[in-house]
Tab-separated table of C-alpha atoms and ligand atoms in Angstrom:
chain	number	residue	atom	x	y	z
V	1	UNK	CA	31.910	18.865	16.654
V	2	UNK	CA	35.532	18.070	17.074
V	3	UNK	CA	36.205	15.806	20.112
V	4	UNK	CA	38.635	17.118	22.951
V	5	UNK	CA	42.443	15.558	22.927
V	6	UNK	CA	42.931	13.367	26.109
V	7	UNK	CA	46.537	12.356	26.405
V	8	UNK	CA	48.139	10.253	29.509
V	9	UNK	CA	50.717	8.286	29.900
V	10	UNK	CA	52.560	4.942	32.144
V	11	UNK	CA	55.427	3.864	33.383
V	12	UNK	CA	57.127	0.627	33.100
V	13	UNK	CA	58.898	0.776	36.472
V	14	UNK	CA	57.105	-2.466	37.555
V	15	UNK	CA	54.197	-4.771	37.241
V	16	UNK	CA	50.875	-2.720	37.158
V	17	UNK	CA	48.686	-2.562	40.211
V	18	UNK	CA	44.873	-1.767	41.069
V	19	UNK	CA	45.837	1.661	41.566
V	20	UNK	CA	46.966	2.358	38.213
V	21	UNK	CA	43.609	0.390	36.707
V	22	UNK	CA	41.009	2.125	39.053
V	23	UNK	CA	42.922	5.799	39.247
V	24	UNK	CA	43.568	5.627	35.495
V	25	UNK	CA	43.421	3.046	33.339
V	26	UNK	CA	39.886	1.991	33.963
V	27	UNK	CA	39.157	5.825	33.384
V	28	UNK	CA	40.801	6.318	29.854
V	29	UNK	CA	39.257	2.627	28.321
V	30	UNK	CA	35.628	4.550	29.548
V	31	UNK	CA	36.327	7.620	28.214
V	32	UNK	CA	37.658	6.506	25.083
V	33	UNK	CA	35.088	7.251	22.874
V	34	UNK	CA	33.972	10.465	24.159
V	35	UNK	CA	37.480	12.214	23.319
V	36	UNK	CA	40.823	11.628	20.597
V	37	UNK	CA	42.486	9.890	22.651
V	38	UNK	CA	46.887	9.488	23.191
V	39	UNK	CA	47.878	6.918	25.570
V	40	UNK	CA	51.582	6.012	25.782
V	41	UNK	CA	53.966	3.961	27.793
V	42	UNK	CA	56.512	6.495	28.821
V	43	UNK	CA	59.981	4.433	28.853
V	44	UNK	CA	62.490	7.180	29.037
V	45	UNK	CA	60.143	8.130	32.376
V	46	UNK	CA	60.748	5.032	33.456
V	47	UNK	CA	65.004	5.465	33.328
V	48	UNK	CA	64.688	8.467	35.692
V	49	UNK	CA	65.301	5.718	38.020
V	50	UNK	CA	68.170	2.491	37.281
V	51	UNK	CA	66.328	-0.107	35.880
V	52	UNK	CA	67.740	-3.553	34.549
V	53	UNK	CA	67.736	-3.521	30.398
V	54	UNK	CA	66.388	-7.106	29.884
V	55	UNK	CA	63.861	-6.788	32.797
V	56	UNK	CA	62.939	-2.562	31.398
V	57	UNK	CA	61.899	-4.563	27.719
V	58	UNK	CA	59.717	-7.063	29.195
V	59	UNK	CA	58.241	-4.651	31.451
V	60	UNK	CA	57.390	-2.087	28.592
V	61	UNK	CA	55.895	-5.041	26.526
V	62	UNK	CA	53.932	-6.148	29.649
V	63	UNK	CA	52.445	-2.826	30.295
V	64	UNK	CA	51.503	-2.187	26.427
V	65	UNK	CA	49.916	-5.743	26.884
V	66	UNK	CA	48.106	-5.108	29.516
V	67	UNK	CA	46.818	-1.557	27.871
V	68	UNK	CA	45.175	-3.251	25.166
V	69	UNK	CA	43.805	-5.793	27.236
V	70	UNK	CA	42.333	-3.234	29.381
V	71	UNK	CA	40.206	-2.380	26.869
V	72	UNK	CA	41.690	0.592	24.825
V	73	UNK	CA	41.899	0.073	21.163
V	74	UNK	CA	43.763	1.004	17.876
V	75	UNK	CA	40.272	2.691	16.376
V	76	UNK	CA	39.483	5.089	19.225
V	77	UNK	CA	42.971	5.580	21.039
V	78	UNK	CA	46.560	6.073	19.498
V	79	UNK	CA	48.764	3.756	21.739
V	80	UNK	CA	52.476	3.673	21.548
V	81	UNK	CA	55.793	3.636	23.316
V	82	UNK	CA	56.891	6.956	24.149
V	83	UNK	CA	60.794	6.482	22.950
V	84	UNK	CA	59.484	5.391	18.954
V	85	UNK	CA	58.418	8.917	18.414
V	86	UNK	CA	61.864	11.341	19.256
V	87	UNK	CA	59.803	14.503	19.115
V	88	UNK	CA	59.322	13.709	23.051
V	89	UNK	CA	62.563	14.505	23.865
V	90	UNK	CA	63.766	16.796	21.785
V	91	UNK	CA	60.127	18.702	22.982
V	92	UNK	CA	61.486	18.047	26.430
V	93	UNK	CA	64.786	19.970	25.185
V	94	UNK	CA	63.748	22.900	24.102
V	95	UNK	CA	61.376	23.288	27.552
V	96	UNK	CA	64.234	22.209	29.717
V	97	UNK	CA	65.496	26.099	27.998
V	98	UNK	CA	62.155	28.169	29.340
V	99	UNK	CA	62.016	26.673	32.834
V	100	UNK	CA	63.409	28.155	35.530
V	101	UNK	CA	64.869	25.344	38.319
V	102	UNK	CA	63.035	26.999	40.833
V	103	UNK	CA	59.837	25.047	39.578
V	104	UNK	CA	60.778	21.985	39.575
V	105	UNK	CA	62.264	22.410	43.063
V	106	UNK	CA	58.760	22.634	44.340
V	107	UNK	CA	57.657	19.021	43.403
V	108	UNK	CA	56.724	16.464	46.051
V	109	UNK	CA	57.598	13.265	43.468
V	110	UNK	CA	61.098	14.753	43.030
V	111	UNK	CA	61.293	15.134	46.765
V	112	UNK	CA	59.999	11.584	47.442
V	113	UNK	CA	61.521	9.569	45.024
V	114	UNK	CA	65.059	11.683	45.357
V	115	UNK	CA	64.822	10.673	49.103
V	116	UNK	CA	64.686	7.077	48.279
V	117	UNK	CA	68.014	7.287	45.169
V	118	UNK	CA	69.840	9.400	48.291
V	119	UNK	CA	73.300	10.497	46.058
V	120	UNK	CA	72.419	8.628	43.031
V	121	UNK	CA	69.785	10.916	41.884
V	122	UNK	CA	70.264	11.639	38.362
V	123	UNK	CA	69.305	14.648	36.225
V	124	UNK	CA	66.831	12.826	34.931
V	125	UNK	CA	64.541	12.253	37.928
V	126	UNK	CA	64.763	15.846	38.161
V	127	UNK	CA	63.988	17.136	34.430
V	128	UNK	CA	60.673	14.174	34.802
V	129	UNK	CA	58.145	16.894	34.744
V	130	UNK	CA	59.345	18.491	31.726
V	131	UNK	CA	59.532	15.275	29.666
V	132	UNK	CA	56.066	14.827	31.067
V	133	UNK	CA	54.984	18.094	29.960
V	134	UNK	CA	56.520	17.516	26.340
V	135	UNK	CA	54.752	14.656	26.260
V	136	UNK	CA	51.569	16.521	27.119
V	137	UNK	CA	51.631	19.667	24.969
V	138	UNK	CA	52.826	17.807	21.690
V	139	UNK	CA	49.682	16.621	20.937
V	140	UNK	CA	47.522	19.485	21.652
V	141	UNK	CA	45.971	17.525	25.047
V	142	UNK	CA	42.791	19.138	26.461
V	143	UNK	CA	42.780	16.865	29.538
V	144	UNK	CA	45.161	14.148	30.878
V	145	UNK	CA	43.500	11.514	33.307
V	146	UNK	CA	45.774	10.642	36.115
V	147	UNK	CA	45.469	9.900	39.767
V	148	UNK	CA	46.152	12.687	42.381
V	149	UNK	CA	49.663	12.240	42.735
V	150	UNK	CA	50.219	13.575	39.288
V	151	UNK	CA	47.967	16.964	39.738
V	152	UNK	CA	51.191	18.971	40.566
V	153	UNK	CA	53.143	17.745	37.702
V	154	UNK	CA	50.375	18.082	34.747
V	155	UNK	CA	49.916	22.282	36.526
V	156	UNK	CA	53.434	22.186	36.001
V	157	UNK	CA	53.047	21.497	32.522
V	158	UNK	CA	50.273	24.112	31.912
V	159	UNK	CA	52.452	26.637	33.510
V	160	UNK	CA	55.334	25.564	31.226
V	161	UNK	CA	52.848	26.330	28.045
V	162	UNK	CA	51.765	29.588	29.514
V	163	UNK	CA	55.057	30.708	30.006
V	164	UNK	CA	56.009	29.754	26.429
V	165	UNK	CA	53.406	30.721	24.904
V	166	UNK	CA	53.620	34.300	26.639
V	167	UNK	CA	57.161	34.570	24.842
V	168	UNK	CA	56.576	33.071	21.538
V	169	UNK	CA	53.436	33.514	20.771
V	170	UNK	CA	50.094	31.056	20.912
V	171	UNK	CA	51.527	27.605	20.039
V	172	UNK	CA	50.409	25.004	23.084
V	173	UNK	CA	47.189	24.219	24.215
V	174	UNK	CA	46.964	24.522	27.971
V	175	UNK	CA	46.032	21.758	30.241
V	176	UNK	CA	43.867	20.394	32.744
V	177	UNK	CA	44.190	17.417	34.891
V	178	UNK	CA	41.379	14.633	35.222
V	179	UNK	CA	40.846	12.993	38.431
V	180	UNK	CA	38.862	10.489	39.223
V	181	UNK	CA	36.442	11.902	42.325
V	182	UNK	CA	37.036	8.411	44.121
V	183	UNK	CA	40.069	6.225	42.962
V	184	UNK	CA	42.235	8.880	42.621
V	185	UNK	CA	44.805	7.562	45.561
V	186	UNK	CA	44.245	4.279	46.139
V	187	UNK	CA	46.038	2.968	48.941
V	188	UNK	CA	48.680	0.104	50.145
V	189	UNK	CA	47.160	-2.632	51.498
V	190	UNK	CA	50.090	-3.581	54.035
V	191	UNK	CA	50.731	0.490	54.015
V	192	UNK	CA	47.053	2.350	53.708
V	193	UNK	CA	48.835	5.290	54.824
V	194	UNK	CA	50.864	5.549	51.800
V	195	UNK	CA	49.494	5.065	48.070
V	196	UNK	CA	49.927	1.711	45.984
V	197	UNK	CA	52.880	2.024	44.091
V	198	UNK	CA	54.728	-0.708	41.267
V	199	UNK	CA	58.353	0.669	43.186
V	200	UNK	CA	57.466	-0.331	46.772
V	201	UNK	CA	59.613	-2.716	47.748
V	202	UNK	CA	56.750	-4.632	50.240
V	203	UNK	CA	55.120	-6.846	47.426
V	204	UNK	CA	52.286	-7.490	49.322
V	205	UNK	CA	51.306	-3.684	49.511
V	206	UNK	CA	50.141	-3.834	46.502
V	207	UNK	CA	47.562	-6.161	44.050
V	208	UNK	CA	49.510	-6.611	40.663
V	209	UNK	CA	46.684	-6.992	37.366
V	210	UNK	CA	48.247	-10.054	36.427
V	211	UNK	CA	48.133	-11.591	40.647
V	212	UNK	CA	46.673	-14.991	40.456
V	213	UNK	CA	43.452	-15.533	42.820
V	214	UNK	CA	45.957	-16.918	45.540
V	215	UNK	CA	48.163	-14.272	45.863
V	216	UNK	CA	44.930	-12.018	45.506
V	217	UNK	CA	43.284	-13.992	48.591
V	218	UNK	CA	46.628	-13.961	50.365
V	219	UNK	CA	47.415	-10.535	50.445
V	220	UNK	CA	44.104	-9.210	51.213
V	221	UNK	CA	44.163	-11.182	54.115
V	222	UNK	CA	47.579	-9.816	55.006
V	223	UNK	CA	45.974	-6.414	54.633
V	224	UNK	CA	46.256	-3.763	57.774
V	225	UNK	CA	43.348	-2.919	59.193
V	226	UNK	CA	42.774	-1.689	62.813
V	227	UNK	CA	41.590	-2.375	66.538
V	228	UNK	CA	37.481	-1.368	65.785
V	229	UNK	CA	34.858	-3.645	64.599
V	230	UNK	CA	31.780	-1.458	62.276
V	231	UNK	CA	32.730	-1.584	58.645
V	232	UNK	CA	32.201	2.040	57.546
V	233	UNK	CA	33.755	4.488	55.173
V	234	UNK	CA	35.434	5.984	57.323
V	235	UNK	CA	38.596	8.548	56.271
V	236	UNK	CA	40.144	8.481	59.559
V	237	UNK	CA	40.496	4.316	59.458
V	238	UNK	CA	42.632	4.193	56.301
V	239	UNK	CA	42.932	0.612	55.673
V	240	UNK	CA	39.236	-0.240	55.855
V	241	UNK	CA	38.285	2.653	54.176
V	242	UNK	CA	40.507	1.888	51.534
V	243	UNK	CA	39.482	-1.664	51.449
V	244	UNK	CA	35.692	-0.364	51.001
V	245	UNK	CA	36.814	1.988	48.128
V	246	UNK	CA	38.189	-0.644	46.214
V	247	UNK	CA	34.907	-2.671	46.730
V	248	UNK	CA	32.690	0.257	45.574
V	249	UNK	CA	35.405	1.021	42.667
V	250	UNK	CA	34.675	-2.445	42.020
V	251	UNK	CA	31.343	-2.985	42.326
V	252	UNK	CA	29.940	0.352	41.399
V	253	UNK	CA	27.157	0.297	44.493
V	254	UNK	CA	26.664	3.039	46.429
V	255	UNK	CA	28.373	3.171	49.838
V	256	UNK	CA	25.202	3.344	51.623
V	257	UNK	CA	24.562	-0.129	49.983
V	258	UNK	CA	27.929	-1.132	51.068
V	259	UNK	CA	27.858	-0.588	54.378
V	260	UNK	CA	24.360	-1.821	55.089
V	261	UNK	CA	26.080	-5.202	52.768
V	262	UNK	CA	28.628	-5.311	55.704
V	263	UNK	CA	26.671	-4.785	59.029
V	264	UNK	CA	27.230	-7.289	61.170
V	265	UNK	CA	30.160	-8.975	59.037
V	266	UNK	CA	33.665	-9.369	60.019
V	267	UNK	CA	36.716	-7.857	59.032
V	268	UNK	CA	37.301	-11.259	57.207
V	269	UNK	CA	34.697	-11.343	55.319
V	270	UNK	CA	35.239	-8.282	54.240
V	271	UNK	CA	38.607	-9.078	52.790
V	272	UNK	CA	37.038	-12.354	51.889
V	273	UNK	CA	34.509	-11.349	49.780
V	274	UNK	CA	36.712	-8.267	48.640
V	275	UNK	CA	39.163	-11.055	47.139
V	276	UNK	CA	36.381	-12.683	45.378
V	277	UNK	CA	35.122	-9.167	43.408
V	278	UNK	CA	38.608	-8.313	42.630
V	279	UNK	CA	39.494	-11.893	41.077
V	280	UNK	CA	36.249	-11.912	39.161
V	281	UNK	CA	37.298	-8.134	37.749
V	282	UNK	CA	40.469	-8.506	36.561
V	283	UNK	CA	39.484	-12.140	35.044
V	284	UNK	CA	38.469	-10.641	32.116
V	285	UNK	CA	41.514	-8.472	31.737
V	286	UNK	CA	43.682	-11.492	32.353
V	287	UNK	CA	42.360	-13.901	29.621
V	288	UNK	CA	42.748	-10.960	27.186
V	289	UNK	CA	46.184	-10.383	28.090
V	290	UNK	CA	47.004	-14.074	27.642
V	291	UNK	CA	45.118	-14.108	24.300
V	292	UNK	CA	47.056	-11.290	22.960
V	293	UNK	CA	49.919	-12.110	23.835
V	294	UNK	CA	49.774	-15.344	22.570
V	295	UNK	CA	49.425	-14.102	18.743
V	296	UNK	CA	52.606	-14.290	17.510
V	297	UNK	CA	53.494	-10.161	16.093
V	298	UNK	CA	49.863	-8.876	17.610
V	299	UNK	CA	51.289	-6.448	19.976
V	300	UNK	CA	53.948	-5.330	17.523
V	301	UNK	CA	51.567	-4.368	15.160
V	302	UNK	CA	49.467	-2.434	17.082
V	303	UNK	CA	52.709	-0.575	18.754
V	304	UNK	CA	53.889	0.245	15.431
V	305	UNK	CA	50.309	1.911	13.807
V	306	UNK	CA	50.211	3.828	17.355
V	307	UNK	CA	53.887	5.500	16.955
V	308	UNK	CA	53.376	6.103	13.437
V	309	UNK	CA	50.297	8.122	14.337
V	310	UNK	CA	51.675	9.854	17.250
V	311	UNK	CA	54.630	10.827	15.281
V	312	UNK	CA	52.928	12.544	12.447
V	313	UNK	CA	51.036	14.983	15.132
V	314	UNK	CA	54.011	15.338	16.656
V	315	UNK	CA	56.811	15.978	14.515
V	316	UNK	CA	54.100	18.871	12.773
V	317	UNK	CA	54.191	20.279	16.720
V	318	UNK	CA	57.916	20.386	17.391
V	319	UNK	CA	57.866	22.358	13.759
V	320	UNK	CA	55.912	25.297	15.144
V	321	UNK	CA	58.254	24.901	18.034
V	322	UNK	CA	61.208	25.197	17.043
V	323	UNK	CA	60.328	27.833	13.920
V	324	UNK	CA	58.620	30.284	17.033
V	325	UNK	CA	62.424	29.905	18.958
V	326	UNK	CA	63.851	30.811	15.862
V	327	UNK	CA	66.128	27.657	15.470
V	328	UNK	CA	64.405	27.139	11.605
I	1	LIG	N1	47.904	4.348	44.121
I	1	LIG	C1	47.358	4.959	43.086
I	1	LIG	N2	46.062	5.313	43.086
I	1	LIG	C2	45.484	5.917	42.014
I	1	LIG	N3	46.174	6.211	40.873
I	1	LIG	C3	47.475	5.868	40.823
I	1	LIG	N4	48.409	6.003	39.864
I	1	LIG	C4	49.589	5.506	40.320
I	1	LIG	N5	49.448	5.032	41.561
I	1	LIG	C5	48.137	5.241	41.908
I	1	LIG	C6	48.150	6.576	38.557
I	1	LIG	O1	48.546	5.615	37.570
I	1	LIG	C7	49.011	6.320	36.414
I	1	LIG	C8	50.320	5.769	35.981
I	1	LIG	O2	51.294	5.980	36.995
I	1	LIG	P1	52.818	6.042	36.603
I	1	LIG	O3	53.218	4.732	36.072
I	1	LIG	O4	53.061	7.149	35.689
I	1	LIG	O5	53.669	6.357	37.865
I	1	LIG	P2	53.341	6.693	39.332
I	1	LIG	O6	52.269	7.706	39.449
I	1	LIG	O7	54.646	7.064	39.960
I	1	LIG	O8	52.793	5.280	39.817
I	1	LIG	P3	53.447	4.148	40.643
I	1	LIG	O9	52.678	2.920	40.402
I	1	LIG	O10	53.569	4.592	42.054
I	1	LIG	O11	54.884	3.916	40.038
I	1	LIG	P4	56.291	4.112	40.715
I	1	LIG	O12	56.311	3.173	41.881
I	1	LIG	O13	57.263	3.726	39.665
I	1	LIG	O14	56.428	5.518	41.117
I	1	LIG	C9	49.098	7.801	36.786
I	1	LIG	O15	47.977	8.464	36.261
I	1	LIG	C10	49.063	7.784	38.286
I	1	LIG	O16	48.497	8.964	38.815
């Protein structure tokens, strides 16, 4: 039987953090053989917002890097950089044509992220969610694994196919999101109020993949907490409950486990012993992401088979496309 498409995609706005690992990356290296899987690092995204050009390459490599090391590979996921295959724009083109502004009014990232670029805001921040849904229907995509605060934009996307297909004829698959039922929104550690993000500009709100076990101790122990004493997963006490999450993400125990682990312990050793499990995860990921990026063309290489693979599905896609407009 023919394995369901999975596509999903990353920005290079900034170093990678735990919440991108636990609310999606960690998810698509575990799925990876159950599904065909497109992964892809989405750089013209990541320009929706001014970035640096010198900083923007390293950040794109880094990311790609720290894909691989992850754990996804060239046999049973198709990994590239979304700007090496053009059909994602010129996709995002043709959409831009079938939907109306009224829909992308409606989403909270614009709203957010428009808030913080006050008059600056360029088109581009607000067209994101069709470039993300290009991205999405090229390749067919049954599912895309994100965290929660991409839900709105990949229904966006499936209304986007509906719509086009409702005027053109059957030509995209439609969509579902994929979200993880704990990990999904995982939480500042200076902010727990507001999610772990690579843009905040509070660098101790978030735990990058490549931290070294200092800063890892350091900011933990920075970490807000609050005035109460039991250590219980509790929803109302966001920054030990998200402290706990990223323990049971972590450890994969159940929470019952976790909190009869904790009775009796301090809020330090919480954090304590919290630093220790997250150093001793990402270790692994680490020393592959040194290792790779150590062989001289490695990365390269693998960039290049993914785009060349991605590009064939593609490219036949945007042919249906733009035959069904009547542009061919
Ligand atoms: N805090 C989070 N918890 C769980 N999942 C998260 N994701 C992001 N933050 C969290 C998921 O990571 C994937 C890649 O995210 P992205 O690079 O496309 O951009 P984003 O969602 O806007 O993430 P950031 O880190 O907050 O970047 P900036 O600061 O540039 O906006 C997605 O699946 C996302 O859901």
């Amino acid at each position: 039987m023919d394995k369901k498409r999975v596509f999903s995609g990353i920005q290079a706005t900034g170093s990678l953090h735990l919440g991108n690992y636990l609310g999606a990356i960690k998810n698509w290296v575990k799925m990876q053989e159950q599904f065909d899987n497109y992964f892809c690092v989405v750089d013209l995204h990541t320009i929706t917002v001014p970035q640096d050009p010198e900083v923007l390459r390293n950040n794109i490599r880094e990311v790609a890097g720290l894909l691989f090391a992850a754990g996804l590979n060239e046999k049973s996921s198709v990994v590239f950089i979304q700007s090496h295959v053009r059909a994602h724009a010129e996709l995002a083109w043709l959409l831009n044509c079938i939907t109306p502004m009224g829909w992308l009014h409606r989403m909270t990232q614009f709203k957010d992220k428009s808030e913080k670029q006050k008059e600056d805001v360029s088109v581009g921040l607000f067209d994101y969610p069709v470039l993300q849904a290009a991205d999405i229907l090229l390749y067919d995509t049954h599912f895309v694994p994100v965290g929660e605060d991409q839900k709105q934009h990949v229904e966006l996307s499936r209304d986007i196919a509906q719509r086009f297909n409702y005027r053109y004829g059957d030509v995209f698959v439609l969509p579902d999101a994929m979200i993880p039922p704990v990990g999904g929104r995982v939480m500042g550690l200076a902010n727990p109020e507001k999610k772990m993000s690579k843009s905040e500009d509070n660098k101790n709100d978030a735990i990058f993949l490549l931290d070294s076990p200092d800063q890892i101790r350091s900011k933990l122990k920075r970490g807000t907490t609050d005035s109460m004493r039991d250590i219980k997963f509790d929803e109302t006490r966001p920054g030990i409950y998200n402290l706990l999450t990223i323990y049971q993400l972590l450890t994969g125990k159940e929470r019952s486990e976790i909190e009869e682990h904790f009775s009796g312990k301090s809020y330090k050793d919480l954090k304590e012993q919290l630093a220790e499990v997250v150093i001793e995860s990402l270790r692994p990921l680490q020393e592959r992401y040194r290792e790779l990026t150590g062989e001289e063309g490695y990365l390269d290489e693998m960039l290049s088979i993914g785009a060349e693979k991605a590009d064939a599905r593609a490219e036949e896609k945007l042919r249906q496309v733009y035959k069904k407009i009547g542009l061919r």
